[in-house]
Coordinates of C-alpha atoms and ligand atoms in Angstrom, one line a residue:
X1334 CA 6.9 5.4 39.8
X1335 CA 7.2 2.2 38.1
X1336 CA 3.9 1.4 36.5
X1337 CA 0.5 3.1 35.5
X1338 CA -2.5 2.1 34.1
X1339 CA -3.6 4.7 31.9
X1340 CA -1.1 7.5 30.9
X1341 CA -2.1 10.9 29.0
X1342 CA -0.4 13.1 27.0
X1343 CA -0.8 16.5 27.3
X1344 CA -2.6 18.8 30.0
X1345 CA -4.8 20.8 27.6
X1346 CA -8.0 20.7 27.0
X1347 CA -8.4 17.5 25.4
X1348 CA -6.5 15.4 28.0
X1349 CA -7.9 16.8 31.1
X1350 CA -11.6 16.2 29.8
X1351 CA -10.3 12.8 29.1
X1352 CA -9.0 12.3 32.9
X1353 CA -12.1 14.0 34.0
X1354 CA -14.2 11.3 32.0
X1355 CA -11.6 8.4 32.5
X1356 CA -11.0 8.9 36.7
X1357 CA -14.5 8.3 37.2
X1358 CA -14.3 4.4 36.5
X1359 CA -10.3 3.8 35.9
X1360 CA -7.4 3.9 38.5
X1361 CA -3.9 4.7 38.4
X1362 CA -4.0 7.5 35.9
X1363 CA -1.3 10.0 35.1
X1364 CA -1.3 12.9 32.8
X1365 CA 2.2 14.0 31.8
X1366 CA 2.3 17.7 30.7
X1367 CA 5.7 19.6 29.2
X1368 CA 4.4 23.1 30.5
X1369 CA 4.5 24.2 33.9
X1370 CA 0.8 24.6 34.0
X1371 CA -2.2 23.5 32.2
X1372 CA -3.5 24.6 29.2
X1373 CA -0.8 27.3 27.8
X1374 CA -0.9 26.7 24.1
X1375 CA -4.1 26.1 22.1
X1376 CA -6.4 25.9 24.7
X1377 CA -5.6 29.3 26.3
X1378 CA -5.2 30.7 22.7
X1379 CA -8.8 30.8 21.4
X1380 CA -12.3 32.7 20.8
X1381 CA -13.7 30.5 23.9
X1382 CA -17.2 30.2 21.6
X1383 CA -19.6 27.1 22.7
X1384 CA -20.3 26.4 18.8
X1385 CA -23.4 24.8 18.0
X1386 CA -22.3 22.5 15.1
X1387 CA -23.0 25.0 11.8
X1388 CA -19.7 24.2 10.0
X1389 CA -18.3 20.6 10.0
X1390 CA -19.6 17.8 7.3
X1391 CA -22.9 15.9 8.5
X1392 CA -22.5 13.1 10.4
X1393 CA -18.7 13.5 10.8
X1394 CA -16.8 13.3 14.2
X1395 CA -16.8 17.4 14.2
X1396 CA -20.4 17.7 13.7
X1397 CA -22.0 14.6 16.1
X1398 CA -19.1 15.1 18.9
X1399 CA -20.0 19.1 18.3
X1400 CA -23.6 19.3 19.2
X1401 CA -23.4 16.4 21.7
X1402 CA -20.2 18.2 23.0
X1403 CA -22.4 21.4 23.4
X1404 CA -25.2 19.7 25.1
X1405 CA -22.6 18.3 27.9
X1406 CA -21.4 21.7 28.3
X1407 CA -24.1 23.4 29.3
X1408 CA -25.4 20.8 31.9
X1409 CA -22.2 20.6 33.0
X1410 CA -21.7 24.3 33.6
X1411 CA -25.4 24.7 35.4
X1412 CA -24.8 21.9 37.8
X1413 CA -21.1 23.2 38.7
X1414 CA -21.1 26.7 38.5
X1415 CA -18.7 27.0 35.1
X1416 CA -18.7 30.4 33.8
X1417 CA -20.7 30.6 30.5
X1418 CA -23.1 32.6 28.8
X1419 CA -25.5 31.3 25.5
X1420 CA -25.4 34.8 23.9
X1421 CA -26.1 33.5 20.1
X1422 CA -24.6 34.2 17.2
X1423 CA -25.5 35.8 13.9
X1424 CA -24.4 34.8 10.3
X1425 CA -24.0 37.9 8.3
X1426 CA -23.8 38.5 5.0
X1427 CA -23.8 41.6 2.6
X1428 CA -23.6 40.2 -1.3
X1429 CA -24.9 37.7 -3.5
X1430 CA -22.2 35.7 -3.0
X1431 CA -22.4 35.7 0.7
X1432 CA -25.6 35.2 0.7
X1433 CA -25.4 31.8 -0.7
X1434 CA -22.6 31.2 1.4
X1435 CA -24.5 31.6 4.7
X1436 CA -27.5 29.9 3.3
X1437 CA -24.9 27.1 2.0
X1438 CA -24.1 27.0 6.1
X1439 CA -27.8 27.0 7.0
X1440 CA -28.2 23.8 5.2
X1441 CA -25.4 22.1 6.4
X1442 CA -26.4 22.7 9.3
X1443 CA -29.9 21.4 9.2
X1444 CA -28.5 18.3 7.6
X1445 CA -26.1 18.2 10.9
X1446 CA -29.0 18.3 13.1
X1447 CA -28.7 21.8 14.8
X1448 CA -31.9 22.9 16.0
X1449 CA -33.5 26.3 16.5
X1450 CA -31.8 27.8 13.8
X1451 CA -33.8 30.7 11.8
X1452 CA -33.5 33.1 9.0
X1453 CA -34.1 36.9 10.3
X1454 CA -35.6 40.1 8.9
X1455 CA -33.2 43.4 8.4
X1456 CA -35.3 44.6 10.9
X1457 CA -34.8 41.6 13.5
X1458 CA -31.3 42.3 12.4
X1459 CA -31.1 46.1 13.1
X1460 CA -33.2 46.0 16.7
X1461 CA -30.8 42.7 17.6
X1462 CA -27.5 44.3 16.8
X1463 CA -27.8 47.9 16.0
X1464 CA -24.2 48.3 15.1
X1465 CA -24.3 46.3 12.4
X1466 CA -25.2 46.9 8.9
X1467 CA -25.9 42.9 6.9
X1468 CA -28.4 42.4 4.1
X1469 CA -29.2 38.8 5.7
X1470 CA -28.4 37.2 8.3
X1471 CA -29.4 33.7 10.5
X1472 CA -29.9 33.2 13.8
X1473 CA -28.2 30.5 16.2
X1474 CA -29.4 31.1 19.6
X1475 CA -28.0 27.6 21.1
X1476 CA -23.8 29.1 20.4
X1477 CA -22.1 30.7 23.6
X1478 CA -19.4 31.8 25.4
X1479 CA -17.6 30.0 28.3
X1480 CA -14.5 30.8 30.3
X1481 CA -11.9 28.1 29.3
X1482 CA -9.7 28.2 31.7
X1483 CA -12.3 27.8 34.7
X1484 CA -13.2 24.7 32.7
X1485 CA -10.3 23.3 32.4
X1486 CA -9.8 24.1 36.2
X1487 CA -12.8 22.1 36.5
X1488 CA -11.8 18.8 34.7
X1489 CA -8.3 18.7 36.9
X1490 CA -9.7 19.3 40.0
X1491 CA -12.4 16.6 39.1
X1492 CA -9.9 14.1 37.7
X1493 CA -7.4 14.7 40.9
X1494 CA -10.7 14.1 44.0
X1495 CA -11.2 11.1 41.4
X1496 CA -7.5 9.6 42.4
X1497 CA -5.5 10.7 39.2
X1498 CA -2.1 12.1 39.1
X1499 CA -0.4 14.6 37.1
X1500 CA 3.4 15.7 36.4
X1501 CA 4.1 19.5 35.1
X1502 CA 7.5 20.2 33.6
X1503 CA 8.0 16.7 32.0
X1504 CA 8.2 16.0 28.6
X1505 CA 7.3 12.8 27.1
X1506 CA 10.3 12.0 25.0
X1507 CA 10.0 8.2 23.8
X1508 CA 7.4 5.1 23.4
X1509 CA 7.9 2.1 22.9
X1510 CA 5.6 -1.1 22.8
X1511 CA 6.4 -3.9 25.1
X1512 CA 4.6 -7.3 25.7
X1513 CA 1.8 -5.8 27.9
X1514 CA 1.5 -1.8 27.0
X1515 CA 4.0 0.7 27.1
X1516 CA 7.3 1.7 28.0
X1517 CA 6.9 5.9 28.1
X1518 CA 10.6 7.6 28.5
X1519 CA 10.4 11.0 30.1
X1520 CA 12.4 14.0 30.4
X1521 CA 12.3 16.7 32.9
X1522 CA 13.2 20.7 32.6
X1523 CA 15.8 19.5 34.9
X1524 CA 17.1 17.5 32.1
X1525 CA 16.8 14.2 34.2
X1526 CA 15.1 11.8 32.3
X1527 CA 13.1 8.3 33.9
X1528 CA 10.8 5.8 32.7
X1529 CA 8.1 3.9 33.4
X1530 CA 5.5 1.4 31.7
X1531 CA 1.1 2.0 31.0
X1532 CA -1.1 -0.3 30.1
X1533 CA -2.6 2.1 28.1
X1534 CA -2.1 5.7 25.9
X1535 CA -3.7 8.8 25.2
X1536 CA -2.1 10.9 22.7
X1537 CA -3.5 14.6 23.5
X1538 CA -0.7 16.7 22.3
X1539 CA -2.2 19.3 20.4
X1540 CA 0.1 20.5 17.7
X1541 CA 2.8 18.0 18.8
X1542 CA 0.2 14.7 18.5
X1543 CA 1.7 13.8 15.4
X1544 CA 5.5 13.5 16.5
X1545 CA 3.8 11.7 19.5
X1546 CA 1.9 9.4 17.4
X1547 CA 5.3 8.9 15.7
X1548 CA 7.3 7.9 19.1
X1549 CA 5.6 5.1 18.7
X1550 CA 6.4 4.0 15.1
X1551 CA 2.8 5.6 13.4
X1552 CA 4.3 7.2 10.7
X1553 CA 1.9 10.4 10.2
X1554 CA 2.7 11.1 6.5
X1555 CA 1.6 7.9 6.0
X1556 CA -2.0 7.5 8.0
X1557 CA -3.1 11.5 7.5
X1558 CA -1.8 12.4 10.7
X1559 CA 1.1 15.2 10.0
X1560 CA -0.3 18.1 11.5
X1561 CA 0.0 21.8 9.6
X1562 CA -0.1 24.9 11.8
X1563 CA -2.7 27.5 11.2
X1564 CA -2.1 30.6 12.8
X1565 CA -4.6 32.5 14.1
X1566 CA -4.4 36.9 15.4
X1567 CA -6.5 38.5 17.8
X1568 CA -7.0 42.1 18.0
X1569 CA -9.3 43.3 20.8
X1570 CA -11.4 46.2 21.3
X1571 CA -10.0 48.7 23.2
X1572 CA -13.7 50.8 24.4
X1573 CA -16.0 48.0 23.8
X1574 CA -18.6 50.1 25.0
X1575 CA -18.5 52.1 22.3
X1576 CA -20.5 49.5 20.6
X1577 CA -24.0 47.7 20.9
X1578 CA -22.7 44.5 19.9
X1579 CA -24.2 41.2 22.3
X1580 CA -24.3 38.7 20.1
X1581 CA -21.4 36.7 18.3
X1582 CA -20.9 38.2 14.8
X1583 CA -19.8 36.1 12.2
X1584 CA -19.3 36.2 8.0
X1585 CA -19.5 33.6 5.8
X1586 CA -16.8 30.9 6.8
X1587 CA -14.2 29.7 4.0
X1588 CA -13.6 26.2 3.6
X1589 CA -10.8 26.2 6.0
X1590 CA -12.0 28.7 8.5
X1591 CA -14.6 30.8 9.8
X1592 CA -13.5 34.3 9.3
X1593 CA -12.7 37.3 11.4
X1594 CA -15.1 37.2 13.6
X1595 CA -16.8 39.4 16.5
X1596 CA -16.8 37.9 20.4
X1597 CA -17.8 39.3 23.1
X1598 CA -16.2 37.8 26.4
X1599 CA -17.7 37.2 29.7
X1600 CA -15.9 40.1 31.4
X1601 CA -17.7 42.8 28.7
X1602 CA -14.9 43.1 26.0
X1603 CA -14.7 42.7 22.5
X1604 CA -13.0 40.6 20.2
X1605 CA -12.1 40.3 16.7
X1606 CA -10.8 37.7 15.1
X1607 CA -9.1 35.2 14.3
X1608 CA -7.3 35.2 10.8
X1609 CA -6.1 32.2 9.4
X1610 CA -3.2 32.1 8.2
X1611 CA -0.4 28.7 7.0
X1612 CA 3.1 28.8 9.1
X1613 CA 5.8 26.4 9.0
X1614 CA 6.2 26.4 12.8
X1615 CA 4.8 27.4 15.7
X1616 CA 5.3 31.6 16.2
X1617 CA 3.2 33.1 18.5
X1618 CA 4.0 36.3 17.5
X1619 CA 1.5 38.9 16.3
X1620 CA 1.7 41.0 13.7
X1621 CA 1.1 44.7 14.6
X1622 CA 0.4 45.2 11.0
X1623 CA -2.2 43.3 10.4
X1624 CA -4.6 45.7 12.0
X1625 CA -5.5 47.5 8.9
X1626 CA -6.9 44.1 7.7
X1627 CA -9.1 43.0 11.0
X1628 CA -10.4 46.8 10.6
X1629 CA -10.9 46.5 6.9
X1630 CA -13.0 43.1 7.3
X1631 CA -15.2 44.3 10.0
X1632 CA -15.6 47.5 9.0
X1633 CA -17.8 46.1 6.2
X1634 CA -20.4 44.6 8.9
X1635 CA -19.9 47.5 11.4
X1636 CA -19.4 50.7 10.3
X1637 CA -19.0 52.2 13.1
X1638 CA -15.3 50.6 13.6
X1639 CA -12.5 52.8 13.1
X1640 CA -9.2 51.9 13.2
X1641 CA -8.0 53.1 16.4
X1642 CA -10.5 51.0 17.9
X1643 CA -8.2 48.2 17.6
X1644 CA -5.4 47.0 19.9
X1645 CA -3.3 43.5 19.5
X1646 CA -4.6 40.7 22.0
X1647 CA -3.5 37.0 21.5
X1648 CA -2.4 34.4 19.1
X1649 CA -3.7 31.2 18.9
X1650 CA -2.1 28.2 16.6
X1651 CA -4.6 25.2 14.8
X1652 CA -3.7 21.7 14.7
X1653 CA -4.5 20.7 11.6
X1654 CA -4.6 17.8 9.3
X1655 CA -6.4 19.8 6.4
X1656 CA -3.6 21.6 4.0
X1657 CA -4.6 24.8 2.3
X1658 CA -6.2 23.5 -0.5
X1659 CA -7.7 19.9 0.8
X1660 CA -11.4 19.5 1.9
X1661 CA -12.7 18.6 4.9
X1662 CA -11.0 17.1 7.1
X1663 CA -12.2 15.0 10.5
X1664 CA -11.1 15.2 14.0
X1665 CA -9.0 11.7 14.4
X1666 CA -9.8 9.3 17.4
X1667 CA -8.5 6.6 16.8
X1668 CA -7.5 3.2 19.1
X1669 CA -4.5 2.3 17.3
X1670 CA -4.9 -1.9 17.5
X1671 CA -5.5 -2.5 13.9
X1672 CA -1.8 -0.6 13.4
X1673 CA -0.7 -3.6 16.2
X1674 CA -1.2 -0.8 18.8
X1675 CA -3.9 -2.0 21.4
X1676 CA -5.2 0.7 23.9
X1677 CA -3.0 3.7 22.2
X1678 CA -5.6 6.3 21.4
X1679 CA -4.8 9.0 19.1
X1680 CA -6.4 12.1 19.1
X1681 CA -4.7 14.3 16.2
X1682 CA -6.2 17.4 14.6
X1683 CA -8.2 18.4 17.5
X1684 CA -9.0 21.5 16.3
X1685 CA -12.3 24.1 16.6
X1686 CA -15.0 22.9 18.0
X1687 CA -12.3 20.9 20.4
X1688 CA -13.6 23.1 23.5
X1689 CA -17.2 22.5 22.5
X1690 CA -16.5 19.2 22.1
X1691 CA -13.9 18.1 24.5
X1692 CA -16.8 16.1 26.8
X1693 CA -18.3 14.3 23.9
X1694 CA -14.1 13.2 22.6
X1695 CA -13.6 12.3 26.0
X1696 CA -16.8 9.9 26.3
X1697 CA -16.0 8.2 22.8
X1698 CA -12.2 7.9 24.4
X1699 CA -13.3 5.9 27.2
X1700 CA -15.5 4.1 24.7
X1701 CA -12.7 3.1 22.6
X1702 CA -10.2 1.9 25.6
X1703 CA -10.5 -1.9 25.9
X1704 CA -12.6 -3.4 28.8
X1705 CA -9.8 -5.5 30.3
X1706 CA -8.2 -2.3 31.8
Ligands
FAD968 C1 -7.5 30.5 17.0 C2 -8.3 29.4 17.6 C3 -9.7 29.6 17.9 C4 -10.4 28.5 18.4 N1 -11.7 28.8 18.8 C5 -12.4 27.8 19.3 C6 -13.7 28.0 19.8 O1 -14.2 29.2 19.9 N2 -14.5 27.0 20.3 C7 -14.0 25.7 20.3 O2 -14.8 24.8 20.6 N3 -12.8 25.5 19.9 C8 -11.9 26.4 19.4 N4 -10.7 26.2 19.0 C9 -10.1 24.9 19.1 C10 -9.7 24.5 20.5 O3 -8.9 25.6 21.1 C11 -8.8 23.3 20.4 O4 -9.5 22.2 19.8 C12 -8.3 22.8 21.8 O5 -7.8 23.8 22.6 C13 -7.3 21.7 21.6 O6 -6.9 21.2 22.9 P1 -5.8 20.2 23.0 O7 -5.8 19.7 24.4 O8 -5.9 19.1 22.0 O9 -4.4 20.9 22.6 P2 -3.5 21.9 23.5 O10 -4.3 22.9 24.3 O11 -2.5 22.4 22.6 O12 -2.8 21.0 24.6 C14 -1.9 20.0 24.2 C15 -0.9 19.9 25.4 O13 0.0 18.9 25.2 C16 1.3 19.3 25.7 N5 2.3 18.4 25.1 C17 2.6 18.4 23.8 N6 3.6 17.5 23.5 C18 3.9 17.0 24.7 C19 4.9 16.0 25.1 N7 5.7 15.4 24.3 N8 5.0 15.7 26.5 C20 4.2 16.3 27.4 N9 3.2 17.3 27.0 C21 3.1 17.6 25.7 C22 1.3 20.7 25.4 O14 2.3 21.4 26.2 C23 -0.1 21.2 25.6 O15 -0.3 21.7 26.9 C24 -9.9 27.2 18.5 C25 -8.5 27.0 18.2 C26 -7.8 28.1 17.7 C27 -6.3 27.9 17.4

């Protein structure tokens, strides 16, 4: 291989919904992924929850590409048989404080344009979920559940029928501009290393995006791309039928996360979590330990929960541009020509709702790419 047209970086979510969207009008694409399979970091690693855009600041990238996102998601999962379920989700709360907090959410997310959303009695509460004990609580009935990984099945199946290409167990290891794209350096688990030149770039590399972004000479310190890992736990429930739980359960969310939450999963389990927690580099470990806190935590909204219930599940890791103690922070999509970059896309902190919204980033991607391609 000597030349493409359009390369992408990174076989999760986020650059297979991009081939998906991009193979139905482009040629020659390839996506380059370092793994031997699809999706094995964040995309395999979360709470697999079709949001409905409650959270993220009004008219931002999170919020639009969010309910937009979800809208895609379930027409695409009717017409091709994607596994998915709109279960709903309740916002609990227990005290004052809480209280404002959810109503705080409620707001936002009126002024985001969610529909359907509604305040419920104790009583609504107790016949809904009987397991759980709240003093208020609000009602999303558009937020569901879908399995990931048939999705992502989905968009590289699509993307391949469609003519594009893609390479496991290759690294992308070097950029660098030339007179007509890019010159992309490559190195296999072999070790071998080869190279070839794209007209055009899609950064989707997760946690790595910023070192990508930097192959290329974007310094992220400098344009608010250095991504910080969050790291999130999941304990699951070991008897979930223990519990009459069928809707998402969620608390109030903090400003850089949206608590241990409660999901059910398309098989019939239980989930809690995840945490949110600062690391310096990527650990996928879980921490046994932290059991007595998930316990604690739900306990409050359920009772019910004892301790034992719990077992370890997964770990997940967030990409994000947000430190501990900034506000919010937007997904970044950005074509890179103002930085003397043309057709390099960079899509950096792509993290929750990226699932929801993967459709909706991929759309404004092809947007974005110049017409001359
Ligand atoms: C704990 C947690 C819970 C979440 N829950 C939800 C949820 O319920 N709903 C929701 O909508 N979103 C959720 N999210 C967000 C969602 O999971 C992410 O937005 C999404 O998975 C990001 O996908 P991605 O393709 O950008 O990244 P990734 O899935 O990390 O994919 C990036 C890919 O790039 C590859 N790569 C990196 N560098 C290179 C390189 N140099 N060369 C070649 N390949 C490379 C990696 O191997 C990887 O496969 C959650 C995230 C976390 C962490």
């Amino acid at each position: 291989m000597e030349k493409t047209n359009i390369t992408i970086i990174g076989a999760g979510i986020i650059g297979l919904a991009c081939a998906y969207e991009l193979s139905k009008k482009h040629k020659d694409i390839l996506i380059i992924e370092k793994n031997p399979f699809f999706g094995q970091e964040t995309s395999s690693r979360n709470s697999e929850v079709i949001h409905a855009g409650l959270y993220y600041q009004p008219d931002s990238y999170k919020a639009n590409l969010c309910i937009r996102g979800k809208d895609l998601l379930y027409a695409l999962c009717a017409s091709h048989n994607i596994p998915h379920k709109k279960v709903g989700k309740l916002l609990v709360a227990k005290t004052e404080d809480e209280i404002q907090r959810i109503e705080k959410t409620y707001n936002n997310a009126i002024k985001s344009g969610v529909e359907k959303l509604r305040f419920i009695t104790k009583a609504e509460l107790k016949q809904m979920e009987p397991d759980i004990e709240a003093e208020k609580a609000f009602f999303s009935p558009e937020t569901g559940i879908i399995d990931t990984h048939a999705l992502m099945k989905f968009y590289l199946d699509s993307s391949k029928n469609n003519g594009a290409e893609i390479i496991f167990n290759t690294q992308v290891i070097g950029i660098n501009k030339t007179s007509t794209g890019y010159l992309i350096k490559v190195q296999e688990s072999s070790g071998d290393t080869f190279e070839f030149t794209t007209n055009a770039v899609i950064n989707a590399a997760g946690f790595d995006s910023d070192k990508v972004a930097a192959m290329v000479g974007i310094e992220p310190d400098k344009h608010g791309y250095k991504i910080y890992y969050s790291k999130g736990q999941y304990f699951r429930i070991e008897h979930p039928k223990k519990f009459r739980i069928t809707h998402l359960v969620y608390p109030p969310p903090s400003h850089t996360d949206l608590g241990i939450h409660v999901t059910p999963d398309l098989g019939g389990g239980l989930r809690l979590g995840p945490d949110a927690k600062y690391i310096d580099c990527v650990d996928y470990n879980l921490n046994v330990a932290d059991k007595e806190i998930f316990y604690k935590s739900f306990r409050r909204y359920c009772p019910k929960l004892e301790l034992d219930d719990l077992i370890p599940d997964t770990v997940g890791i967030r990409a994000k541009t947000q430190q501990k103690d900034d506000l919010f922070k937007d997904f970044v999509i950005e074509e890179e020509s103002k930085k003397g970059f043309p057709n390099f896309i960079n899509l950096i902190g792509i993290e929750s709702p990226g699932v929801t919204a993967s459709l909706a980033i991929a759309e404004q991607v092809r947007s974005l790419l110049q017409k001359t391609l």
